[in-house]
Tab-separated table of C-alpha atoms in Angstrom:
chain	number	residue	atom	x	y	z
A	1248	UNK	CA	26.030	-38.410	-48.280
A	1249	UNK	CA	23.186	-39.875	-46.345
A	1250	UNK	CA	25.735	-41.160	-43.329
A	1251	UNK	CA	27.250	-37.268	-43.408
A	1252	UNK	CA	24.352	-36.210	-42.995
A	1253	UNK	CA	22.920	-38.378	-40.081
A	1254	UNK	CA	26.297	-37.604	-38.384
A	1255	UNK	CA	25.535	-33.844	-38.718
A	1256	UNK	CA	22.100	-33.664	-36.994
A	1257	UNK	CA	23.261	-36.435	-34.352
A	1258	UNK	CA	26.577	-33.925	-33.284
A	1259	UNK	CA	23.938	-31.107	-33.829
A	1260	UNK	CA	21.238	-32.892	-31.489
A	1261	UNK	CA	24.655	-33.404	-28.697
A	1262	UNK	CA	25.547	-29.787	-28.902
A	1263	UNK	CA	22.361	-28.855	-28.158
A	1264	UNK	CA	21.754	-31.294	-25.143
A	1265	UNK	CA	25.042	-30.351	-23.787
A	1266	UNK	CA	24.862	-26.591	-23.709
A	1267	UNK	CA	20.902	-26.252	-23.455
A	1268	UNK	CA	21.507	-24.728	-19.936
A	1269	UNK	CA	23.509	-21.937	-22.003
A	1270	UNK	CA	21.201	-21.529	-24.320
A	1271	UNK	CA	18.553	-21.058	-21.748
A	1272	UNK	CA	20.531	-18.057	-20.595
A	1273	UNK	CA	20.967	-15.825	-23.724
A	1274	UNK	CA	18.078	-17.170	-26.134
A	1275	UNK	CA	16.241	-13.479	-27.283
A	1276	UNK	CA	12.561	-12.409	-26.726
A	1277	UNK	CA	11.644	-13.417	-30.121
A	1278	UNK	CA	12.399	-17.351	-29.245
A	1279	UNK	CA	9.630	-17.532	-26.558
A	1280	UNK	CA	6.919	-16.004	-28.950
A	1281	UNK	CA	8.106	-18.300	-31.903
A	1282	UNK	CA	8.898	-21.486	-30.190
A	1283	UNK	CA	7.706	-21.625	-25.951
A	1284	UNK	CA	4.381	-19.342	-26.828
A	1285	UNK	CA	2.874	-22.072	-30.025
A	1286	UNK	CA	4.039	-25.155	-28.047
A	1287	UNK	CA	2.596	-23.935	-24.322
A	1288	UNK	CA	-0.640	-22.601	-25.981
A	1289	UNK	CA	-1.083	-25.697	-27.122
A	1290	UNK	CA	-0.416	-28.133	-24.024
A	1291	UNK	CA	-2.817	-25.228	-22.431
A	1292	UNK	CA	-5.843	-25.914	-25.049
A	1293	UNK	CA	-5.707	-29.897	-24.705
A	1294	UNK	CA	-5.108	-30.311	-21.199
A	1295	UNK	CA	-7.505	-27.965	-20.107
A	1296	UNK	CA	-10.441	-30.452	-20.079
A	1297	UNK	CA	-8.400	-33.194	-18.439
A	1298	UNK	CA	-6.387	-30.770	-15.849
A	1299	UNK	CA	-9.815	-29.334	-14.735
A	1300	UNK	CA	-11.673	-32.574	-14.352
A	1301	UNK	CA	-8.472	-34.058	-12.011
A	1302	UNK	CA	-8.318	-30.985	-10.126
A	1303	UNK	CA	-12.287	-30.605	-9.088
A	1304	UNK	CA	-12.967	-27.278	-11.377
A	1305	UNK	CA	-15.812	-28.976	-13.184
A	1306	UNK	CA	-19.425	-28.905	-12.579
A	1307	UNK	CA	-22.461	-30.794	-13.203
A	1308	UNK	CA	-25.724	-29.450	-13.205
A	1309	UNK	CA	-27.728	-32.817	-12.209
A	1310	UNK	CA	-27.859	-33.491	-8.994
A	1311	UNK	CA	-25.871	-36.014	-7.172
A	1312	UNK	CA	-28.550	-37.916	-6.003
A	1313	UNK	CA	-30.940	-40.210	-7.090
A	1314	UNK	CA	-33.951	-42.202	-5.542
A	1315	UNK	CA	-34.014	-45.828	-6.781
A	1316	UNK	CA	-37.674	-47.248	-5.492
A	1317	UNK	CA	-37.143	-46.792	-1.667
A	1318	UNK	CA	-33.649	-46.021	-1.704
A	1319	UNK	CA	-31.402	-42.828	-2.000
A	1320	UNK	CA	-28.502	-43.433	-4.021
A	1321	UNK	CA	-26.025	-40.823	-3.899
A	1322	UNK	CA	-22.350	-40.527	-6.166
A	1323	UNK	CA	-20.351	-38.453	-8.250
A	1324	UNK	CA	-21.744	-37.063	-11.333
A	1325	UNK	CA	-20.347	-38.618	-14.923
A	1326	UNK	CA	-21.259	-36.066	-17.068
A	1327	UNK	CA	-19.234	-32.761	-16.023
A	1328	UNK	CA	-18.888	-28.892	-17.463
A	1329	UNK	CA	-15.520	-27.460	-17.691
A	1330	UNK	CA	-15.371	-23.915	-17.875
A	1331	UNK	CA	-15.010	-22.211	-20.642
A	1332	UNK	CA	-11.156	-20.271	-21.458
A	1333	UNK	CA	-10.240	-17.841	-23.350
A	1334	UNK	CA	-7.200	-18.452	-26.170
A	1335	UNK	CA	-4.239	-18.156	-24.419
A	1336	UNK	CA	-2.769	-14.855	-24.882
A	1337	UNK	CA	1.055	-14.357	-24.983
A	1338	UNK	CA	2.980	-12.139	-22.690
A	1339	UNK	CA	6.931	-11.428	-22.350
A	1340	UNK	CA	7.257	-14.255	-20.057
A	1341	UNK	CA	4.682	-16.657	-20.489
A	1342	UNK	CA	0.967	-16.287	-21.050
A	1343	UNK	CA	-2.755	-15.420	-19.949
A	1344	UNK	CA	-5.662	-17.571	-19.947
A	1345	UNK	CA	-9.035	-16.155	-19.055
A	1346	UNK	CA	-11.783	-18.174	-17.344
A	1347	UNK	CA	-15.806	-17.942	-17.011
A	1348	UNK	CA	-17.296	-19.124	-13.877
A	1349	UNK	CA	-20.022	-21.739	-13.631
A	1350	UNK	CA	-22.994	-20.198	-11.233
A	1351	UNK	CA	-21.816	-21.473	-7.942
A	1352	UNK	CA	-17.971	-21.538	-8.494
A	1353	UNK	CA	-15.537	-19.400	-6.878
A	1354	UNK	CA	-11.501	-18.974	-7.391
A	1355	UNK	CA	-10.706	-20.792	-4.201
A	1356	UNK	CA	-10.448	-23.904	-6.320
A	1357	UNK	CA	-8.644	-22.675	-9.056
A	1358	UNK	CA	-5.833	-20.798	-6.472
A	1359	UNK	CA	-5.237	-24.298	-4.715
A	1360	UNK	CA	-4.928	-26.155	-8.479
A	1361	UNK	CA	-2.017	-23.765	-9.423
A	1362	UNK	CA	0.664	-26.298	-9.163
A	1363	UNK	CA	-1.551	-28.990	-10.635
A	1364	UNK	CA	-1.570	-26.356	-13.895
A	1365	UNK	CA	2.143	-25.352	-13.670
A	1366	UNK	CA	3.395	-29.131	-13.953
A	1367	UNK	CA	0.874	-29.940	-16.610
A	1368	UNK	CA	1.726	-27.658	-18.816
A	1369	UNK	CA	5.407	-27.410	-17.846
A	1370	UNK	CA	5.998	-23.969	-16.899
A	1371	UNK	CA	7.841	-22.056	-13.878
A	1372	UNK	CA	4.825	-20.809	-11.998
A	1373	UNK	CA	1.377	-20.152	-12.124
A	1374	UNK	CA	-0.174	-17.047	-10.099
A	1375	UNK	CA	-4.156	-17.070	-10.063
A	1376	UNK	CA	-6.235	-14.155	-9.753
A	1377	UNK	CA	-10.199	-12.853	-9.854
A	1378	UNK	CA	-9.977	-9.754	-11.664
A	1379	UNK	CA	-13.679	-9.619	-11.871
A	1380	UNK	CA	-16.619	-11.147	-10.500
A	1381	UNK	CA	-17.042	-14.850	-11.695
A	1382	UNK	CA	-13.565	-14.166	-14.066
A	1383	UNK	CA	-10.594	-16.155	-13.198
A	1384	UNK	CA	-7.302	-15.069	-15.079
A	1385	UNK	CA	-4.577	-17.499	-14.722
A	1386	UNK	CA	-0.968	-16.317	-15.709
A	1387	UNK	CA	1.753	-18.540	-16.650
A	1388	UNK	CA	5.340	-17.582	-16.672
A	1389	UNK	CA	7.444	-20.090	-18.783
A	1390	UNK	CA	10.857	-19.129	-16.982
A	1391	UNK	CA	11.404	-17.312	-13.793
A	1392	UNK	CA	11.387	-13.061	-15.062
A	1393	UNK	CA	13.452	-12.361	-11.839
A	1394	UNK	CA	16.607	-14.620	-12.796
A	1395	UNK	CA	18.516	-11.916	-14.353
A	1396	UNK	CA	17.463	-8.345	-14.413
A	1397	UNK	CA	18.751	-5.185	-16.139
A	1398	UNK	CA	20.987	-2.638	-13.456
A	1399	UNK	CA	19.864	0.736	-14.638
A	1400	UNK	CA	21.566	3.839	-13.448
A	1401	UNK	CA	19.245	6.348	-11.141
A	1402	UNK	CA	17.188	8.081	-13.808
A	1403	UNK	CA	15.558	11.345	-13.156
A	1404	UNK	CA	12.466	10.178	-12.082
A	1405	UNK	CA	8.787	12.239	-10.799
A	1406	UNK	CA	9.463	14.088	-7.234
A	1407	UNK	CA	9.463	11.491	-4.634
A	1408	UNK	CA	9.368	8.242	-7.161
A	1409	UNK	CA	11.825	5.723	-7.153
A	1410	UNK	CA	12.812	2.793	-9.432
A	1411	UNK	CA	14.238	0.110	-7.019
A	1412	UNK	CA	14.239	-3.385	-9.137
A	1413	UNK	CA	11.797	-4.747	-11.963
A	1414	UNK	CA	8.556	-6.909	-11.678
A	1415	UNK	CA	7.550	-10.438	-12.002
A	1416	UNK	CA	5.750	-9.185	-15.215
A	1417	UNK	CA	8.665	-7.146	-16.488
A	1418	UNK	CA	7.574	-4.121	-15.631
A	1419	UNK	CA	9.585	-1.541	-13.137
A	1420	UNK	CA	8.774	-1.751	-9.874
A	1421	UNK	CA	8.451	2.160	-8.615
A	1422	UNK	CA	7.876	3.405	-5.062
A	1423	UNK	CA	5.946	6.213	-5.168
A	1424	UNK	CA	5.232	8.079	-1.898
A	1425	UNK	CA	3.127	10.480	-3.000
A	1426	UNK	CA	0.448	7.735	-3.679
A	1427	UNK	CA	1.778	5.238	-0.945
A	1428	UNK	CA	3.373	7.853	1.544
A	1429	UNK	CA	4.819	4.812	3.866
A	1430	UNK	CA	6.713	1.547	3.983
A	1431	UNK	CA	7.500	-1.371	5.694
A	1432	UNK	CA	10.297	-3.632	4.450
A	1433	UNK	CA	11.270	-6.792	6.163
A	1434	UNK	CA	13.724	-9.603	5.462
A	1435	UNK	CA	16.581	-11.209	6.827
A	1436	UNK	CA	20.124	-11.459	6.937
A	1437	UNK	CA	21.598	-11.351	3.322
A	1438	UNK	CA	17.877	-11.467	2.114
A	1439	UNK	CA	18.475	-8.158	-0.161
A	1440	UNK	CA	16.742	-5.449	2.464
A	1441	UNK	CA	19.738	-3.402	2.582
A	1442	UNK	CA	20.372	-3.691	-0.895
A	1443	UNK	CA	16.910	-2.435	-0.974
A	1444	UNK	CA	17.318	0.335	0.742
A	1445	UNK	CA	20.774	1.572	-0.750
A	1446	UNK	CA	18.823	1.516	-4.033
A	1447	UNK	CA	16.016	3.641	-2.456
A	1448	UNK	CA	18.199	6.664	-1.661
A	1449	UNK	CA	20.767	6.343	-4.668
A	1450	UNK	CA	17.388	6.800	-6.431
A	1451	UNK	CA	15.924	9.686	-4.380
A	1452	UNK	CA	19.160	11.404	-4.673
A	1453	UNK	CA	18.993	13.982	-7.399
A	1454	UNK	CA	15.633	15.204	-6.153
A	1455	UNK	CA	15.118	18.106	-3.916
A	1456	UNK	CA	14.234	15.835	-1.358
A	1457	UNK	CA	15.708	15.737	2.532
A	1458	UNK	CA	16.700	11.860	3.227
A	1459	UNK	CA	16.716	11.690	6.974
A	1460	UNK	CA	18.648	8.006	8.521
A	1461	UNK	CA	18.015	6.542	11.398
A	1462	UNK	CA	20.343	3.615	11.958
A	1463	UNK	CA	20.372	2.142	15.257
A	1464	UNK	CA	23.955	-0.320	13.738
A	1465	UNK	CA	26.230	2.213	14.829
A	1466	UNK	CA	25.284	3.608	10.956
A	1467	UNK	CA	26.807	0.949	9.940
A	1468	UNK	CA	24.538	0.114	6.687
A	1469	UNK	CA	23.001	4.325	5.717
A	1470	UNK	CA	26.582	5.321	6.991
A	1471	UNK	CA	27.916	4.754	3.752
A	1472	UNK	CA	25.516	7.454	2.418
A	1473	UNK	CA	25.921	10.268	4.802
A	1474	UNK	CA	27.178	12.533	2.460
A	1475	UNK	CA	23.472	12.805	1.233
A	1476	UNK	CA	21.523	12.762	4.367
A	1477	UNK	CA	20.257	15.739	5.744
A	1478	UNK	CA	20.866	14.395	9.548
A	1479	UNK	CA	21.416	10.063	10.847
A	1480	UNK	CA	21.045	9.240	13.986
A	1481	UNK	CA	23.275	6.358	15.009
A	1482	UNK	CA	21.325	5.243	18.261
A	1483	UNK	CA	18.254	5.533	20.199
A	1484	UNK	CA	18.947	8.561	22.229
A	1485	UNK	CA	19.895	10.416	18.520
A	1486	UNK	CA	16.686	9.130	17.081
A	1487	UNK	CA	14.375	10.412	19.888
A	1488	UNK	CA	16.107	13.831	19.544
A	1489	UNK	CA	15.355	13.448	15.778
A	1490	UNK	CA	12.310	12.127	15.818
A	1491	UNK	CA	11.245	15.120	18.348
A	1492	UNK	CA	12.439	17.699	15.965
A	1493	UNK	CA	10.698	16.198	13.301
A	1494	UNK	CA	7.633	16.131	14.642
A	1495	UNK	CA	7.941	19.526	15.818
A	1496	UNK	CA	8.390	20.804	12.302
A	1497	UNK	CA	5.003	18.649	11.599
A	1498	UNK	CA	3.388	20.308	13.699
A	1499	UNK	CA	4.405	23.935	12.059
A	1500	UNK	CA	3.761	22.818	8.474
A	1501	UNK	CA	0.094	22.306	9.937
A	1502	UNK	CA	-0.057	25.471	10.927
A	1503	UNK	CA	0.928	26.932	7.917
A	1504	UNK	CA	-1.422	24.971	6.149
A	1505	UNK	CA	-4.361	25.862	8.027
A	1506	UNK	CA	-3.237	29.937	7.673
A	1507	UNK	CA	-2.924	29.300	3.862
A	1508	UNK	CA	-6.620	26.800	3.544
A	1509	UNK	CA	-4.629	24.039	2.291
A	1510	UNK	CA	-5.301	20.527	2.997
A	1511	UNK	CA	-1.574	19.602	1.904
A	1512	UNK	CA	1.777	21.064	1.726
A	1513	UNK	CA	1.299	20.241	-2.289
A	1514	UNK	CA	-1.581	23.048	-2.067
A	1515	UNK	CA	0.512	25.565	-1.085
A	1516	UNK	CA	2.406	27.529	-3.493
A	1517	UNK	CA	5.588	26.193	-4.695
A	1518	UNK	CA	7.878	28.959	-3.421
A	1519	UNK	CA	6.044	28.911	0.371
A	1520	UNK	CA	5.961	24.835	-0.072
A	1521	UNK	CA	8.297	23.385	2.257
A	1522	UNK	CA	11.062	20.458	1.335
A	1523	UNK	CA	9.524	16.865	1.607
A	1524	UNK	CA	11.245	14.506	4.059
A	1525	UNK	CA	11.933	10.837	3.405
A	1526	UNK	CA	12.671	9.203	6.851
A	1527	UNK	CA	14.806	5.960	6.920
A	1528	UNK	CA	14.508	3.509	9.622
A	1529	UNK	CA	16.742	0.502	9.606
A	1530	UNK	CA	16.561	-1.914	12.476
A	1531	UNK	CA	13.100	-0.870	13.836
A	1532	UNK	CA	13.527	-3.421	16.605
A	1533	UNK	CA	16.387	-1.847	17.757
A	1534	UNK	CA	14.595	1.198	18.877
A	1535	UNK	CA	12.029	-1.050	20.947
A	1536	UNK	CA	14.559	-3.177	23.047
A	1537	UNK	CA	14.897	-2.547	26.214
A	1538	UNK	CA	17.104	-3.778	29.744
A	1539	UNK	CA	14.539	-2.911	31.262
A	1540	UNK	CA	15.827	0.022	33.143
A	1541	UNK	CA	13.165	3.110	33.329
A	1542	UNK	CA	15.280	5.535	31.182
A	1543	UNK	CA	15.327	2.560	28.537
A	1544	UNK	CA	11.515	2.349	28.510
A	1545	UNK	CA	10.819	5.873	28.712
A	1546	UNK	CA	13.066	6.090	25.432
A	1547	UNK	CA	11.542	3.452	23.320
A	1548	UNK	CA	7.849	4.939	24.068
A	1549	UNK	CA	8.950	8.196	22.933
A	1550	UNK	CA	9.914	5.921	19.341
A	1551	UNK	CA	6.675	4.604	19.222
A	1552	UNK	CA	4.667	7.887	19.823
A	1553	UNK	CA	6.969	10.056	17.535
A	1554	UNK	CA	7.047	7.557	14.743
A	1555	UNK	CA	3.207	6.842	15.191
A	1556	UNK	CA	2.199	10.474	15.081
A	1557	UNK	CA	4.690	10.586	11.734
A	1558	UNK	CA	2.930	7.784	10.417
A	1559	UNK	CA	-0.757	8.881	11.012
A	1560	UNK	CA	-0.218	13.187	9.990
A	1561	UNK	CA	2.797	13.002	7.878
A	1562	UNK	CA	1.809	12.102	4.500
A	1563	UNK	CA	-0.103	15.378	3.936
A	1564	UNK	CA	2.556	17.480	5.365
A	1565	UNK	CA	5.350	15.872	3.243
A	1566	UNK	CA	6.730	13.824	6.005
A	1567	UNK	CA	6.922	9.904	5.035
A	1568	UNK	CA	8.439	7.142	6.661
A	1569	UNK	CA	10.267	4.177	5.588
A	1570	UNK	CA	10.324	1.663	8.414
A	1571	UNK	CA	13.069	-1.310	8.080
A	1572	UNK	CA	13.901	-4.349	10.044
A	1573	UNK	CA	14.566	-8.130	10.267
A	1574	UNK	CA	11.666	-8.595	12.388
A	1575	UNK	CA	9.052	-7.309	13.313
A	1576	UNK	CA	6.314	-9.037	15.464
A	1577	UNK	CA	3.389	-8.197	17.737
A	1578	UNK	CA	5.958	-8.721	20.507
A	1579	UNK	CA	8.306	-5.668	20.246
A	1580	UNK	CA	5.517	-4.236	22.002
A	1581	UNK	CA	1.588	-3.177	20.702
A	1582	UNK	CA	3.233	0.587	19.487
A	1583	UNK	CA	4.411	-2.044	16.634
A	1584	UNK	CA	1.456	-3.126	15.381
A	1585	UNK	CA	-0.033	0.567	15.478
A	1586	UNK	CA	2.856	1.420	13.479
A	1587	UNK	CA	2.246	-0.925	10.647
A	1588	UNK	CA	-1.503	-0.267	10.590
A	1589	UNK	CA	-0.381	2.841	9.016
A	1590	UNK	CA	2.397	1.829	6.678
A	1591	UNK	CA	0.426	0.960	3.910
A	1592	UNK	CA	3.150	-0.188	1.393
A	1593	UNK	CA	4.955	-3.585	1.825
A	1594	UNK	CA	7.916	-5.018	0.769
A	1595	UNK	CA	8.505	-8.616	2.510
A	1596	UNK	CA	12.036	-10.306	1.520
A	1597	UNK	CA	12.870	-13.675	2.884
A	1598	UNK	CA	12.214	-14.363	6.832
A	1599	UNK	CA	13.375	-16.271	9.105
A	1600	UNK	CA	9.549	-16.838	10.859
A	1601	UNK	CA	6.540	-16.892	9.434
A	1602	UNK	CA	5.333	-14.211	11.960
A	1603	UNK	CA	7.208	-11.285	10.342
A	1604	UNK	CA	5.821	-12.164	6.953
A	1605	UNK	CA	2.166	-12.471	8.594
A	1606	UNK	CA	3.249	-8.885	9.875
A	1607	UNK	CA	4.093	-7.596	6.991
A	1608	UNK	CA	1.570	-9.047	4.893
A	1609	UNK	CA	-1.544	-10.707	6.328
A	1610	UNK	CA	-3.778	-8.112	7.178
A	1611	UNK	CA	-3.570	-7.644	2.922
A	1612	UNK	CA	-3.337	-10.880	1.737
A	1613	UNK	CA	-3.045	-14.203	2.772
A	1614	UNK	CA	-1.869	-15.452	-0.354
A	1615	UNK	CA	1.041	-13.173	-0.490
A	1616	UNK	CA	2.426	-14.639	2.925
A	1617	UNK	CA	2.903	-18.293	1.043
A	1618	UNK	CA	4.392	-16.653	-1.409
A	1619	UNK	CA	7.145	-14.712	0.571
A	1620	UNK	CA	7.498	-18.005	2.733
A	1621	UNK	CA	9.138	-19.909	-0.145
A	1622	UNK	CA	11.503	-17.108	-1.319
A	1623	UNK	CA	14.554	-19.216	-0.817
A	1624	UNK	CA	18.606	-18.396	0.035
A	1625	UNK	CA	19.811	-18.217	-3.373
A	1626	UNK	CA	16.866	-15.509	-4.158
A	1627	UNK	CA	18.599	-11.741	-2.898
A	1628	UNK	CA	16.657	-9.075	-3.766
A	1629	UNK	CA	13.617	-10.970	-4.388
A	1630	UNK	CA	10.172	-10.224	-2.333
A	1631	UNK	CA	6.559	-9.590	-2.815
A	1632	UNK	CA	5.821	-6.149	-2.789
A	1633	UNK	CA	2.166	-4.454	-2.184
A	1634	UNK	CA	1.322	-0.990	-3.760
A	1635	UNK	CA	-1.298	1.557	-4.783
A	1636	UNK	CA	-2.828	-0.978	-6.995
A	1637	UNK	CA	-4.178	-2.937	-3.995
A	1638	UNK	CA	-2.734	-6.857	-5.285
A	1639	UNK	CA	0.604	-7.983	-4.775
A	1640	UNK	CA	3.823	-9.091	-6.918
A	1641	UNK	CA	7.075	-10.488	-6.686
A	1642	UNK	CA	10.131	-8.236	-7.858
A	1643	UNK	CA	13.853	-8.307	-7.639
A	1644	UNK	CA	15.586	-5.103	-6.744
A	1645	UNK	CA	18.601	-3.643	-8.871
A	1646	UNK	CA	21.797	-4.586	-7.137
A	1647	UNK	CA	23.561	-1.220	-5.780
A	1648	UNK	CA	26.887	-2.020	-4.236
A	1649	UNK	CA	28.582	-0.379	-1.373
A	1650	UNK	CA	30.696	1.082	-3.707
A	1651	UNK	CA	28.079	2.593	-5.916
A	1652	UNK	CA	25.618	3.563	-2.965
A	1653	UNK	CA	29.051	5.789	-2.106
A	1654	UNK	CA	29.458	7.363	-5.507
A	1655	UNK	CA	26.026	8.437	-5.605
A	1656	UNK	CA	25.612	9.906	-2.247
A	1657	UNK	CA	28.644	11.980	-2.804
A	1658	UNK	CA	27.309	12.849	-6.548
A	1659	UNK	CA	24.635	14.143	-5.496
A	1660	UNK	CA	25.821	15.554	-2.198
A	1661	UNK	CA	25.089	19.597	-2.973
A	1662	UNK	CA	21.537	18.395	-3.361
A	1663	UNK	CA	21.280	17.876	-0.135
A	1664	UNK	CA	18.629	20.566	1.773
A	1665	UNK	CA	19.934	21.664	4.829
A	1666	UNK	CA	15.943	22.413	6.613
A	1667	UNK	CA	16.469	24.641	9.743
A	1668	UNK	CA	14.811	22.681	11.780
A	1669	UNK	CA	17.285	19.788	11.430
A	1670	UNK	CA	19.993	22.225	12.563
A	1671	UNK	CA	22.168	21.154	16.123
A	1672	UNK	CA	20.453	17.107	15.301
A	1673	UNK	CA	22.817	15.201	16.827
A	1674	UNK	CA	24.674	12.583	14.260
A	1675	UNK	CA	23.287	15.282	11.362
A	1676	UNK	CA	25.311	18.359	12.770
A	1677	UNK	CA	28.092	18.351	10.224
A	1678	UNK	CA	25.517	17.881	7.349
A	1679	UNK	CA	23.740	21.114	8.326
């Protein structure tokens, strides 16, 4: 009985080494808060002391210096304060620990320890913020929440809201333009940007919304979703001609405004209210290069001014802009760098240089440029995103095939408005 038995556990213990990368895959919810939460919470509690005092996050509140008859003797203090932390609390994904700054301390410390934290307690990451003033919360996520996320199909969502892809934290990650009226989104090849922006319009789809393209590819990528755009250009000459027309019709929703004391198209009453406009760039650089010839110039200055003018009046006026490229750098000209001053949301994929993810992200946060630095290759879809809250995250974004993209866009086709002031766009003329 007893050799049975000791031949049952040993196959058992086998089975379980040779298909714990299975297991890893479809083990519930319920496994992490009865097994990973008691076990992590506890590596968290008794390493604390020893992690901080390694890492330089203790204090000591004798001096460092002593005078021994005529000399000054000066070392490192033996008798150190470790700040206090909360009990770990357990999230979806891993858990929260909340820490009280020493007078004199500051989370600079405690952001450079985070892989000294995610090795001792063996987790997948650690992300430090300062939520407060002399508060450091430190979240741990056991396994990576991005590996394998649910594909939902386009929901009916609030007017001009989309779902594109879920959170690091598990929660959705929405665009929302009419709190973050513009975007830039950057990444390269194969990164997940088109997949990105696919998802954006098979999501905007079913609302009364006018998705304008411009696609500077030949329409090679928001080609396959023509059937829902009010008007694509396919080159630069198309998008100046677009971009005119649009900014023409800016200009008359201001005027209505100001007849009707309204600050906003939103103020206006919902029959008078004109449609709202989603514009689509992809390939921003595209409408920048130049041969150098004076009709090329002249073209790609009258980009930059109608985009900019877009960009800085739009968002009251129901105009927003979705700007899209590979890269984008201080060197496609100083219209560039205008332009993202006022494209307040961010969505960085993986880059090829670290200037396009300083671009995209540096003038918000530093931190947030390391991070999209080590997305890697086998990460589509995956990129730190800014938004209304004023931090930054990493999310994946729902895979949307060709195929589906396709389906949608002719779904959803007779939603498409047909403004009169797109009418005779070239590359939209069939639409209209």
């Amino acid at each position: 009985m007893g050799m049975l038995l000791f031949t049952c556990v040993l196959a058992l213990v086998i089975w379980l080494l040779v298909f714990r990368n299975e297991l890893e895959r479809w083990r519930p919810e319920w496994h992490w808060y009865l097994v990973g939460y008691p076990t992590t919470a506890l590596r968290v509690a008794f390493t604390w002391r020893r992690v901080a005092y390694l890492n330089g996050l203790t204090v000591s509140h004798k001096p460092n210096r002593r005078v021994l008859g005529d000399l000054e003797v000066r070392g490192e203090p033996l008798r150190t304060r470790t700040p206090r932390i909360s009990f770990p609390r357990a999230t979806p994904y891993g858990l929260e620990v909340h820490v009280r700054l020493h007078a004199g301390q500051t989370p600079a410390p405690f952001l450079a320890s985070s892989d000294a934290f995610a090795h001792a307690w063996r987790v997948h990451a650690v992300r430090v913020v300062s939520p407060e003033r002399g508060v450091v919360l430190i979240t741990a996520t056991a396994r990576d929440p991005l590996e394998n996320t649910d594909h939902p199909a386009p929901g009916t969502a609030a007017l001009l809201t989309a779902t594109v892809g879920t959170l690091e934290n598990s929660r959705p990650w929405g665009m929302n333009f009419r709190r973050v009226p513009h975007w830039l989104i950057v990444g390269a090849t194969q990164s997940g940007k088109s997949t990105l922006l696919a998802r954006l319009v098979t999501e905007l789809a079913p609302q009364p919304v006018a998705l304008v393209g411009i696609d500077c590819k030949g329409g090679m990528e928001l080609g396959l979703l023509e059937m829902r755009l009010s008007a694509l250009a396919t080159d630069r000459s198309e998008a100046v001609a677009l971009l005119a027309q649009l900014v023409t019709e800016m200009q008359d929703r201001m005027r209505t405004c100001r007849f009707a004391g309204a600050r906003s198209i939103w103020e206006l009453p919902e029959k008078a209210r004109p449609v709202p406009v989603v514009v689509i760039v992809d390939e921003l650089a595209e409408l920048y290069l130049t041969n150098g010839s004076k009709e090329q110039r002249a073209e790609a200055e009258e980009c930059t001014t109608y985009l900019l003018r877009i960009a800085q009046l739009g968002a009251a006026l129901g105009l927003h802009l979705v700007v899209a490229g590979q890269r984008v750098g201080s060197d496609l000209g100083p219209g560039v760098t205008a332009l993202r001053a006022q494209l307040s949301g961010r969505i960085c994929h993986r880059v090829n240089d670290p200037g396009t993810a300083e671009m995209a992200l540096g003038d918000l946060n530093k931190d947030a440029v390391v991070v999209a630095q080590s997305i890697g290759e086998a990460e589509r879809g995956v990129a730190v995103t800014t938004g209304d809250s004023g931090g930054w995250m990493r999310g994946r974004s729902h895979l949307t095939t060709p195929a589906e993209a396709r389906a949608a866009a002719a779904k959803f086709a007779r939603m498409t408005p047909r403004p009169k002031f797109l009418a005779g766009t070239p590359g939209g003329g069939t639409l209209l």
